[in-house]
Coordinates of C-alpha atoms in Angstrom, one line a residue:
Chain A
M1 CA 8.8 -13.2 -31.4
S2 CA 6.4 -10.5 -30.6
D3 CA 3.2 -9.7 -32.4
I4 CA 2.6 -6.4 -30.6
D5 CA 0.9 -3.9 -32.8
P6 CA 3.1 -0.8 -33.3
E7 CA 0.0 1.4 -33.3
A8 CA -1.1 -0.1 -29.9
F9 CA 2.4 0.7 -28.6
A10 CA 2.2 4.3 -29.9
R11 CA -1.2 4.8 -28.4
L12 CA 0.0 3.5 -25.0
A13 CA 3.0 5.7 -25.1
R14 CA 0.7 8.7 -25.8
E15 CA -1.5 7.8 -22.8
V16 CA 1.6 7.6 -20.6
R17 CA 2.9 11.0 -21.9
I18 CA -0.5 12.5 -21.0
L19 CA -0.4 11.1 -17.5
T20 CA 3.2 12.2 -17.0
D21 CA 2.4 15.7 -18.3
I22 CA -0.6 16.0 -16.0
E23 CA 1.6 15.1 -13.0
A24 CA 4.2 17.6 -14.0
I25 CA 1.7 20.4 -14.3
K26 CA 0.2 19.5 -10.9
R27 CA 3.7 19.8 -9.4
L28 CA 4.2 23.1 -11.2
R29 CA 1.1 24.6 -9.6
Y30 CA 1.8 23.2 -6.2
A31 CA 5.3 24.7 -6.3
Y32 CA 3.7 28.0 -7.3
C33 CA 1.7 28.2 -4.1
R34 CA 4.5 26.8 -1.9
C35 CA 7.0 29.4 -3.3
M36 CA 4.6 32.3 -2.6
D37 CA 3.8 31.3 1.0
T38 CA 7.5 30.7 1.8
A39 CA 8.8 33.7 -0.2
R40 CA 11.0 31.6 -2.6
F41 CA 10.9 34.0 -5.5
D42 CA 13.8 32.8 -7.5
E43 CA 12.2 29.4 -7.7
F44 CA 8.8 31.0 -8.2
R45 CA 10.1 33.0 -11.2
E46 CA 11.2 29.8 -13.0
L47 CA 7.6 28.4 -12.9
L48 CA 6.3 31.1 -15.3
T49 CA 6.9 31.8 -19.0
P50 CA 8.6 35.2 -19.6
E51 CA 5.3 36.4 -21.3
F52 CA 3.2 35.3 -18.3
S53 CA -0.1 37.2 -17.9
C54 CA -2.9 37.1 -15.4
R55 CA -6.2 38.5 -14.6
Y56 CA -7.3 37.9 -11.0
I57 CA -10.8 39.2 -10.1
G58 CA -11.3 39.3 -6.4
A59 CA -14.5 40.8 -4.9
S60 CA -12.5 43.6 -3.3
Y61 CA -9.7 43.9 -5.8
E62 CA -8.6 43.2 -9.3
F63 CA -5.0 42.1 -10.1
V64 CA -3.8 42.2 -13.7
A65 CA -0.2 41.7 -14.8
N66 CA 1.5 41.5 -18.2
G67 CA 4.9 39.9 -18.2
R68 CA 6.7 37.8 -15.6
D69 CA 8.9 40.6 -14.2
E70 CA 6.0 42.9 -13.3
F71 CA 4.1 40.0 -11.8
V72 CA 6.9 38.6 -9.7
Q73 CA 7.7 42.0 -8.4
M74 CA 4.1 42.6 -7.4
I75 CA 3.8 39.2 -5.7
R76 CA 7.1 39.5 -3.9
E77 CA 6.0 42.8 -2.2
S78 CA 2.6 41.3 -1.2
F79 CA 4.4 38.4 0.6
N80 CA 6.1 40.7 3.1
T81 CA 7.1 40.3 6.7
K82 CA 3.8 42.0 7.9
V83 CA 1.6 39.3 6.4
G84 CA 0.5 35.8 7.3
A85 CA -0.5 33.8 4.2
T86 CA -1.4 30.3 3.1
H87 CA -2.7 29.3 -0.3
Q88 CA -3.7 25.7 -1.1
L89 CA -4.7 24.4 -4.5
H90 CA -7.3 21.6 -5.0
H91 CA -9.2 19.8 -7.7
P92 CA -6.9 19.7 -10.7
E93 CA -8.8 19.3 -13.9
I94 CA -6.0 19.3 -16.4
D95 CA -6.4 19.0 -20.2
I96 CA -3.3 18.2 -22.3
V97 CA -4.1 20.0 -25.6
D98 CA -0.9 18.9 -27.4
E99 CA 2.7 18.1 -26.6
T100 CA 3.5 21.7 -25.6
H101 CA 0.1 23.2 -24.6
A102 CA -2.3 22.4 -21.7
E103 CA -5.2 24.0 -19.8
G104 CA -6.1 23.6 -16.2
R105 CA -8.8 24.4 -13.7
W106 CA -8.2 24.5 -10.0
Y107 CA -10.1 25.3 -6.8
L108 CA -8.0 27.3 -4.3
Q109 CA -8.4 28.0 -0.6
D110 CA -6.6 31.1 0.7
V111 CA -6.1 32.8 4.0
V112 CA -4.2 36.1 4.3
Y113 CA -3.9 38.4 7.3
K114 CA -2.3 41.9 6.9
Y115 CA -1.0 43.6 10.0
L116 CA -0.8 47.0 8.3
T117 CA -4.5 47.2 7.7
N118 CA -5.8 44.6 10.1
E119 CA -7.5 42.8 7.3
L120 CA -8.2 39.1 7.4
I121 CA -9.1 37.9 3.9
Y122 CA -10.2 34.3 3.3
G123 CA -12.2 32.3 0.9
T124 CA -12.0 30.1 -2.2
L125 CA -11.7 30.7 -6.0
I126 CA -11.6 28.9 -9.3
Y127 CA -8.5 29.3 -11.5
D128 CA -8.5 28.8 -15.3
D129 CA -4.9 28.4 -16.4
R130 CA -2.9 27.9 -19.6
Y131 CA 0.4 26.1 -19.6
E132 CA 3.2 25.8 -22.2
K133 CA 6.1 23.3 -22.3
R134 CA 9.4 25.0 -22.8
A135 CA 12.9 23.6 -23.1
D136 CA 13.2 23.1 -19.3
G137 CA 9.6 21.9 -18.7
W138 CA 6.0 23.0 -18.2
K139 CA 5.4 26.6 -17.3
L140 CA 2.4 28.7 -16.3
A141 CA 1.7 31.0 -19.2
H142 CA -1.7 32.6 -18.3
S143 CA -4.0 32.5 -15.3
E144 CA -7.4 33.9 -14.4
Y145 CA -9.7 33.4 -11.5
Y146 CA -13.0 34.3 -10.0
R147 CA -14.2 34.0 -6.4
V148 CA -16.5 31.3 -5.1
I149 CA -16.5 33.0 -1.6
E150 CA -14.5 35.8 -0.3
V151 CA -14.8 37.2 3.3
V152 CA -13.0 40.2 4.6
E153 CA -13.0 40.7 8.4
F154 CA -11.4 43.4 10.5
P155 CA -11.0 41.4 13.7
P156 CA -11.0 43.1 17.2
R157 CA -7.3 41.9 17.5
P158 CA -4.9 40.0 15.1
P159 CA -5.1 36.2 15.0
R160 CA -2.8 34.8 17.8
F161 CA 0.0 33.6 15.4
T162 CA 2.4 31.4 17.2
G163 CA 4.1 30.7 13.8
R164 CA 4.3 32.8 10.7
Y165 CA 6.9 31.9 8.1
L166 CA 6.9 35.2 6.4
E167 CA 7.7 37.1 9.6
E168 CA 11.3 36.0 9.2
H169 CA 11.5 35.1 5.4
G170 CA 9.1 37.6 3.8
Y171 CA 10.0 40.7 1.7
R172 CA 11.2 43.6 3.9
L173 CA 9.1 46.6 3.1
P174 CA 11.0 49.9 3.0
E175 CA 10.8 51.7 6.4
Chain B
M1 CA 5.7 -8.7 -37.0
S2 CA 6.5 -5.9 -34.6
D3 CA 9.4 -3.5 -34.8
I4 CA 9.0 -2.0 -31.4
D5 CA 12.3 -1.0 -29.9
P6 CA 12.9 -3.0 -26.6
E7 CA 14.6 0.0 -25.2
A8 CA 11.5 2.1 -25.9
F9 CA 9.4 -0.5 -24.2
A10 CA 11.6 -0.6 -21.1
R11 CA 11.6 3.2 -21.0
L12 CA 7.8 3.2 -21.1
A13 CA 7.6 0.6 -18.4
R14 CA 9.8 2.7 -16.2
E15 CA 7.6 5.7 -16.7
V16 CA 4.6 3.7 -15.8
R17 CA 6.2 2.3 -12.7
I18 CA 7.1 5.9 -11.6
L19 CA 3.5 7.0 -12.0
T20 CA 2.2 3.9 -10.2
D21 CA 4.6 4.4 -7.3
I22 CA 3.6 8.1 -7.0
E23 CA 0.0 7.1 -6.8
A24 CA 0.8 4.5 -4.2
I25 CA 2.7 7.0 -2.1
K26 CA -0.1 9.6 -2.3
R27 CA -2.5 6.9 -1.0
L28 CA -0.1 6.0 1.8
R29 CA 0.0 9.6 3.0
Y30 CA -3.8 10.1 2.7
A31 CA -4.4 6.9 4.7
Y32 CA -1.9 8.3 7.3
C33 CA -4.1 11.4 8.0
R34 CA -7.4 9.5 7.7
C35 CA -6.2 6.9 10.2
M36 CA -5.1 9.6 12.7
D37 CA -8.4 11.6 12.6
T38 CA -10.5 8.4 12.8
A39 CA -8.2 6.7 15.4
R40 CA -7.5 3.6 13.3
F41 CA -4.1 2.9 14.8
D42 CA -3.7 -0.7 13.7
E43 CA -4.0 0.4 10.0
F44 CA -1.9 3.5 10.9
R45 CA 1.0 1.4 12.2
E46 CA 1.3 -0.6 9.0
L47 CA 1.9 2.6 7.0
L48 CA 5.3 3.2 8.8
T49 CA 8.6 1.4 8.6
P50 CA 9.6 -0.2 12.0
E51 CA 12.5 2.3 12.1
F52 CA 10.3 5.3 11.4
S53 CA 11.6 8.6 12.7
C54 CA 10.2 12.2 12.7
R55 CA 11.0 15.7 13.7
Y56 CA 8.0 18.0 13.7
I57 CA 8.7 21.6 14.6
G58 CA 5.6 23.5 15.5
A59 CA 5.8 27.1 16.7
S60 CA 4.5 26.1 20.2
Y61 CA 5.9 22.6 20.4
E62 CA 8.5 20.2 19.0
F63 CA 7.7 16.5 18.5
V64 CA 10.5 14.0 17.9
A65 CA 10.2 10.3 17.7
N66 CA 12.6 7.4 17.0
G67 CA 11.0 4.2 16.1
R68 CA 7.5 3.3 15.1
D69 CA 6.3 1.9 18.5
E70 CA 7.2 5.1 20.3
F71 CA 5.6 7.3 17.6
V72 CA 2.3 5.3 17.4
Q73 CA 1.9 5.4 21.1
M74 CA 2.4 9.2 21.3
I75 CA 0.0 9.8 18.4
R76 CA -2.6 7.4 19.7
E77 CA -2.8 9.3 23.1
S78 CA -3.0 12.6 21.3
F79 CA -6.1 11.5 19.4
N80 CA -8.2 11.0 22.5
T81 CA -11.9 11.4 23.2
K82 CA -11.3 15.0 24.5
V83 CA -10.1 16.2 21.1
G84 CA -11.6 17.3 17.8
A85 CA -9.1 16.9 15.0
T86 CA -8.8 17.1 11.2
H87 CA -5.7 16.9 9.1
Q88 CA -5.7 17.3 5.3
L89 CA -2.7 16.9 3.0
H90 CA -2.3 18.9 -0.2
H91 CA 0.2 19.5 -2.9
P92 CA 2.1 16.3 -3.3
E93 CA 5.5 16.8 -4.9
I94 CA 6.9 13.2 -5.0
D95 CA 10.3 12.2 -6.4
I96 CA 10.9 8.5 -7.0
V97 CA 14.6 8.1 -6.3
D98 CA 14.9 4.4 -7.2
E99 CA 12.7 1.3 -7.1
T100 CA 12.6 1.3 -3.3
H101 CA 13.3 4.9 -2.2
A102 CA 11.3 8.1 -2.7
E103 CA 11.0 11.6 -1.3
G104 CA 8.0 13.8 -0.9
R105 CA 6.9 17.3 0.0
W106 CA 3.4 18.1 1.1
Y107 CA 1.4 21.1 2.4
L108 CA -0.9 20.2 5.3
Q109 CA -3.8 22.0 6.8
D110 CA -4.8 21.1 10.4
V111 CA -7.3 22.0 13.0
V112 CA -7.2 20.6 16.5
Y113 CA -9.3 21.6 19.5
K114 CA -8.4 20.3 23.0
Y115 CA -11.2 20.4 25.6
L116 CA -8.7 19.8 28.5
T117 CA -6.8 23.0 27.8
N118 CA -9.4 24.9 25.7
E119 CA -6.8 25.3 23.0
L120 CA -7.8 25.7 19.3
I121 CA -4.7 25.2 17.2
Y122 CA -4.9 25.6 13.4
G123 CA -2.7 26.4 10.5
T124 CA -0.6 24.9 7.7
L125 CA 2.8 23.3 7.4
I126 CA 5.2 21.8 4.9
Y127 CA 6.3 18.2 5.2
D128 CA 9.5 16.7 3.9
D129 CA 9.2 12.9 3.8
R130 CA 11.2 9.9 2.9
Y131 CA 9.6 6.6 1.8
E132 CA 10.9 3.1 1.4
K133 CA 9.3 0.2 -0.5
R134 CA 9.1 -2.9 1.6
A135 CA 7.8 -6.4 0.9
D136 CA 4.2 -5.2 1.4
G137 CA 4.4 -1.9 -0.3
W138 CA 5.5 1.7 0.3
K139 CA 6.0 2.9 3.8
L140 CA 6.7 6.3 5.5
A141 CA 10.3 6.0 6.8
H142 CA 11.1 9.6 7.9
S143 CA 9.1 12.8 8.1
E144 CA 9.9 16.4 9.1
Y145 CA 7.9 19.6 9.0
Y146 CA 8.0 23.3 9.6
R147 CA 5.1 25.7 9.9
V148 CA 3.8 28.2 7.3
I149 CA 1.2 29.6 9.8
E150 CA 0.2 28.4 13.2
V151 CA -2.5 30.1 15.3
V152 CA -3.4 29.2 18.9
E153 CA -6.6 30.6 20.3
F154 CA -8.2 30.2 23.7
P155 CA -11.8 30.8 22.6
P156 CA -14.4 32.2 25.1
R157 CA -16.2 28.9 24.7
P158 CA -15.5 25.6 22.8
P159 CA -16.5 25.4 19.1
R160 CA -20.1 24.2 18.9
F161 CA -19.3 20.7 17.7
T162 CA -22.4 18.9 16.4
G163 CA -20.1 16.0 15.3
R164 CA -16.8 14.9 16.5
Y165 CA -15.6 11.4 15.5
L166 CA -13.0 11.0 18.2
E167 CA -15.6 11.6 20.9
E168 CA -16.8 8.1 20.4
H169 CA -13.8 6.4 18.7
G170 CA -10.7 8.2 20.2
Y171 CA -8.3 6.9 22.8
R172 CA -9.7 6.8 26.3
L173 CA -7.4 8.7 28.6
P174 CA -7.0 7.1 32.1
E175 CA -9.4 8.7 34.6
Chain C
M1 CA 13.2 -7.4 -34.5
S2 CA 11.5 -7.1 -31.1
D3 CA 11.4 -9.7 -28.4
I4 CA 8.9 -7.9 -26.3
D5 CA 6.7 -10.3 -24.4
P6 CA 3.0 -9.8 -25.3
E7 CA 2.0 -10.6 -21.8
A8 CA 4.3 -7.9 -20.5
F9 CA 2.7 -5.5 -23.0
A10 CA -0.8 -6.4 -21.8
R11 CA 0.2 -6.0 -18.2
L12 CA 1.6 -2.6 -18.9
A13 CA -1.5 -1.6 -20.8
R14 CA -3.6 -2.7 -17.8
E15 CA -1.5 -0.6 -15.5
V16 CA -1.9 2.5 -17.7
R17 CA -5.7 1.9 -18.0
I18 CA -5.9 1.9 -14.2
L19 CA -3.9 5.1 -13.9
T20 CA -6.1 6.7 -16.6
D21 CA -9.3 5.6 -14.9
I22 CA -8.1 6.9 -11.5
E23 CA -7.4 10.3 -13.1
A24 CA -10.8 10.3 -14.8
I25 CA -12.6 9.5 -11.5
K26 CA -10.7 12.2 -9.6
R27 CA -11.9 14.7 -12.3
L28 CA -15.4 13.5 -12.0
R29 CA -15.4 14.2 -8.3
Y30 CA -13.7 17.5 -8.6
A31 CA -16.3 18.6 -11.2
Y32 CA -19.1 17.4 -8.8
C33 CA -18.0 19.9 -6.1
R34 CA -17.2 22.7 -8.5
C35 CA -20.7 22.3 -10.1
M36 CA -22.4 22.5 -6.8
D37 CA -20.6 25.6 -5.5
T38 CA -21.1 27.4 -8.8
A39 CA -24.7 26.1 -9.4
R40 CA -23.9 24.4 -12.8
F41 CA -26.6 21.8 -12.4
D42 CA -26.8 20.7 -16.1
E43 CA -23.2 19.7 -15.9
F44 CA -23.7 18.3 -12.4
R45 CA -26.5 16.0 -13.6
E46 CA -24.3 14.4 -16.2
L47 CA -21.8 13.3 -13.5
L48 CA -24.3 10.9 -11.9
T49 CA -25.8 7.5 -13.1
P50 CA -29.6 7.8 -13.5
E51 CA -29.9 5.3 -10.6
F52 CA -27.6 7.4 -8.3
S53 CA -28.3 6.9 -4.6
C54 CA -26.7 8.5 -1.5
R55 CA -26.8 8.3 2.2
Y56 CA -25.2 11.4 3.8
I57 CA -25.1 11.3 7.6
G58 CA -24.3 14.7 9.1
A59 CA -24.4 15.2 12.8
S60 CA -27.3 17.6 12.6
Y61 CA -29.0 16.1 9.5
E62 CA -29.4 13.0 7.4
F63 CA -29.7 13.3 3.6
V64 CA -30.9 10.3 1.6
A65 CA -31.8 10.2 -2.1
N66 CA -32.8 7.5 -4.5
G67 CA -32.5 8.4 -8.1
R68 CA -30.6 11.2 -9.9
D69 CA -33.7 13.4 -10.5
E70 CA -34.7 13.6 -6.8
F71 CA -31.1 14.2 -5.8
V72 CA -30.3 16.9 -8.3
Q73 CA -33.5 18.7 -7.4
M74 CA -32.7 18.6 -3.6
I75 CA -29.1 19.8 -4.2
R76 CA -30.2 22.6 -6.6
E77 CA -32.5 24.1 -4.0
S78 CA -29.8 23.9 -1.3
F79 CA -27.4 26.0 -3.4
N80 CA -29.7 29.0 -3.6
T81 CA -29.0 32.8 -3.6
K82 CA -29.3 33.0 0.2
V83 CA -26.3 30.7 0.8
G84 CA -22.5 30.9 0.7
A85 CA -20.9 27.5 0.1
T86 CA -17.6 25.9 -0.6
H87 CA -16.8 22.2 -0.8
Q88 CA -13.3 20.9 -1.4
L89 CA -12.4 17.3 -1.8
H90 CA -9.1 15.8 -0.7
H91 CA -7.2 12.5 -0.3
P92 CA -8.5 10.3 -3.2
E93 CA -8.0 6.6 -2.4
I94 CA -9.4 5.1 -5.6
D95 CA -9.7 1.3 -6.3
I96 CA -10.4 0.2 -9.8
V97 CA -12.5 -3.0 -9.3
D98 CA -12.8 -3.9 -13.0
E99 CA -13.1 -2.1 -16.3
T100 CA -16.5 -0.6 -15.4
H101 CA -16.6 -0.5 -11.6
A102 CA -14.5 1.4 -9.1
E103 CA -14.7 2.5 -5.5
G104 CA -13.3 5.6 -3.8
R105 CA -12.7 7.2 -0.5
W106 CA -12.3 11.0 0.0
Y107 CA -11.9 13.5 2.8
L108 CA -14.0 16.6 2.2
Q109 CA -13.8 20.1 3.8
D110 CA -17.0 22.2 3.6
V111 CA -18.2 25.6 4.7
V112 CA -21.8 26.7 4.3
Y113 CA -23.5 29.8 5.6
K114 CA -27.3 30.2 5.3
Y115 CA -28.7 33.7 5.6
L116 CA -32.2 32.4 6.2
T117 CA -31.3 30.7 9.5
N118 CA -28.0 32.4 10.3
E119 CA -26.3 29.0 10.5
L120 CA -22.6 28.7 9.8
I121 CA -21.9 25.0 9.2
Y122 CA -18.3 23.8 8.7
G123 CA -16.2 20.7 9.1
T124 CA -14.8 17.7 7.4
L125 CA -16.2 14.3 6.4
I126 CA -15.2 11.0 4.8
Y127 CA -16.9 9.8 1.6
D128 CA -17.2 6.2 0.4
D129 CA -18.2 6.2 -3.2
R130 CA -19.0 3.7 -6.0
Y131 CA -18.4 4.6 -9.6
E132 CA -19.6 3.0 -12.9
K133 CA -18.2 3.5 -16.4
R134 CA -21.0 4.1 -18.9
A135 CA -20.9 4.8 -22.6
D136 CA -19.9 8.5 -22.0
G137 CA -17.4 7.9 -19.2
W138 CA -17.2 7.3 -15.4
K139 CA -20.2 8.3 -13.3
L140 CA -20.9 8.5 -9.6
A141 CA -23.3 5.7 -8.8
H142 CA -23.5 5.7 -5.0
S143 CA -22.1 7.8 -2.2
E144 CA -22.1 7.8 1.6
Y145 CA -20.4 9.9 4.2
Y146 CA -19.8 10.3 7.9
R147 CA -18.5 13.3 9.7
V148 CA -15.0 13.7 11.2
I149 CA -15.9 17.1 12.6
E150 CA -19.0 19.2 12.2
V151 CA -19.4 22.6 13.8
V152 CA -22.6 24.7 13.7
E153 CA -22.4 28.3 14.9
F154 CA -25.0 31.0 15.0
P155 CA -22.7 34.0 14.7
P156 CA -23.7 37.4 16.1
R157 CA -23.7 38.7 12.5
P158 CA -23.2 37.1 9.1
P159 CA -19.6 36.6 7.8
R160 CA -18.6 39.8 5.9
F161 CA -18.8 38.3 2.4
T162 CA -17.2 40.5 -0.2
G163 CA -17.8 37.8 -2.8
R164 CA -20.3 35.0 -2.9
Y165 CA -20.8 33.3 -6.3
L166 CA -24.3 31.9 -5.5
E167 CA -25.6 35.4 -4.7
E168 CA -25.9 36.0 -8.4
H169 CA -25.9 32.4 -9.8
G170 CA -27.7 30.3 -7.2
Y171 CA -31.2 28.9 -7.4
R172 CA -33.9 31.6 -6.8
L173 CA -36.2 30.4 -4.0
P174 CA -39.9 31.1 -4.5
E175 CA -40.8 34.4 -2.8

């Protein structure tokens, strides 16, 4: 016969739920970057709430979107065949607010080269995110960032890409 | 007297096992890269199943191995004293299939400079792994990758390395 | 009526505590780098034990500190308005030794540019840390590192920073 305190069990179950939710939110955000860089925009779309909004403050640009449809369309066109891009997310600091709300901070590193303008943009930035749990899992609801460093170079010639996934799989710009 | 449902307890135990296994597999993969870049090939070998196989598709190379012995020997010779190398793994998306099988996806960043050919190779790639749990823990059983970006430059002079761990600790090529 | 084994419950609780402690230590270390690169030195200070010590062996420098006050002062002055800096931590391999002691290994990537000397320093390194749990949570007690690669370049002109957080928020050097 057990003498386990039901409250101790409930507390443990809550701790496990928090750890499981943190892991799920990490995966959500990793999938977000992977889907961008490999132009998987059907999968990408499912990572966002329909009401998704963002405010991304670069040094040389500002990117604001209201609603998932607008955002996905803008992102899709940015990840076109004339671009080389890699976005990697680090340093998850995730707070589970309640069973369906969470907040997260991340530290991204990105490198983007655009053939059309010969711009090489790279650097790092800090994200502040909000997440919501919906019927089919955790989604990104809102996201903001500010830059730690951003460098824009116009190199004398393009990087010597021997591989560039978007060359074949990226969005095809209208001629 | 407790009224904890034994099924609830079993469910919780399963969730904890999954989280613990995910953490163990992350460590396995982090050790894999650390051991390559610091030429610790006895530790490296123990991270793989004896039957380990891989298929690594770079843009400028293809690297296939069948069996741990063949693979470790190829890797060991690549991490020689004439090389500077750093490999960092990001974005673990780990699925525990059952108690002894798992799958994982990762997003790597690598930089390799080879003095013998003056090649500077850098970029990112996506791994698809399979893991198996053996008597002494989780092992990497199979691994594949494809490139997101790969750049190969032949710089006018080598990078000005002020530190390069492999210079002292790497494999010594025959004269 | 439950027949859950109290020992099984205690074992599960211990596993959950380990996972929760690992997550807390990861966050501690992520906050450490974020606070450096964004010059948040009040928050940074709280991440360290008062007795904090370190031994950081670069290829072109050695950085030793005994005591938190000395260390925070040295770091604060390094992250000044004449610097662009980004430090990202990867590959946590965390061992929980007991309820108040832990050890950790990490693989860092860093990029620092100093306008005053026109030095661009970048590379990777491996940290070996010790942590202690105090009344208000896990703290970094001791840290050491050695370099995997370190490159120091004196570029013909500074990187074209379009954003550099420390420009506005970094420590102001005496004129």
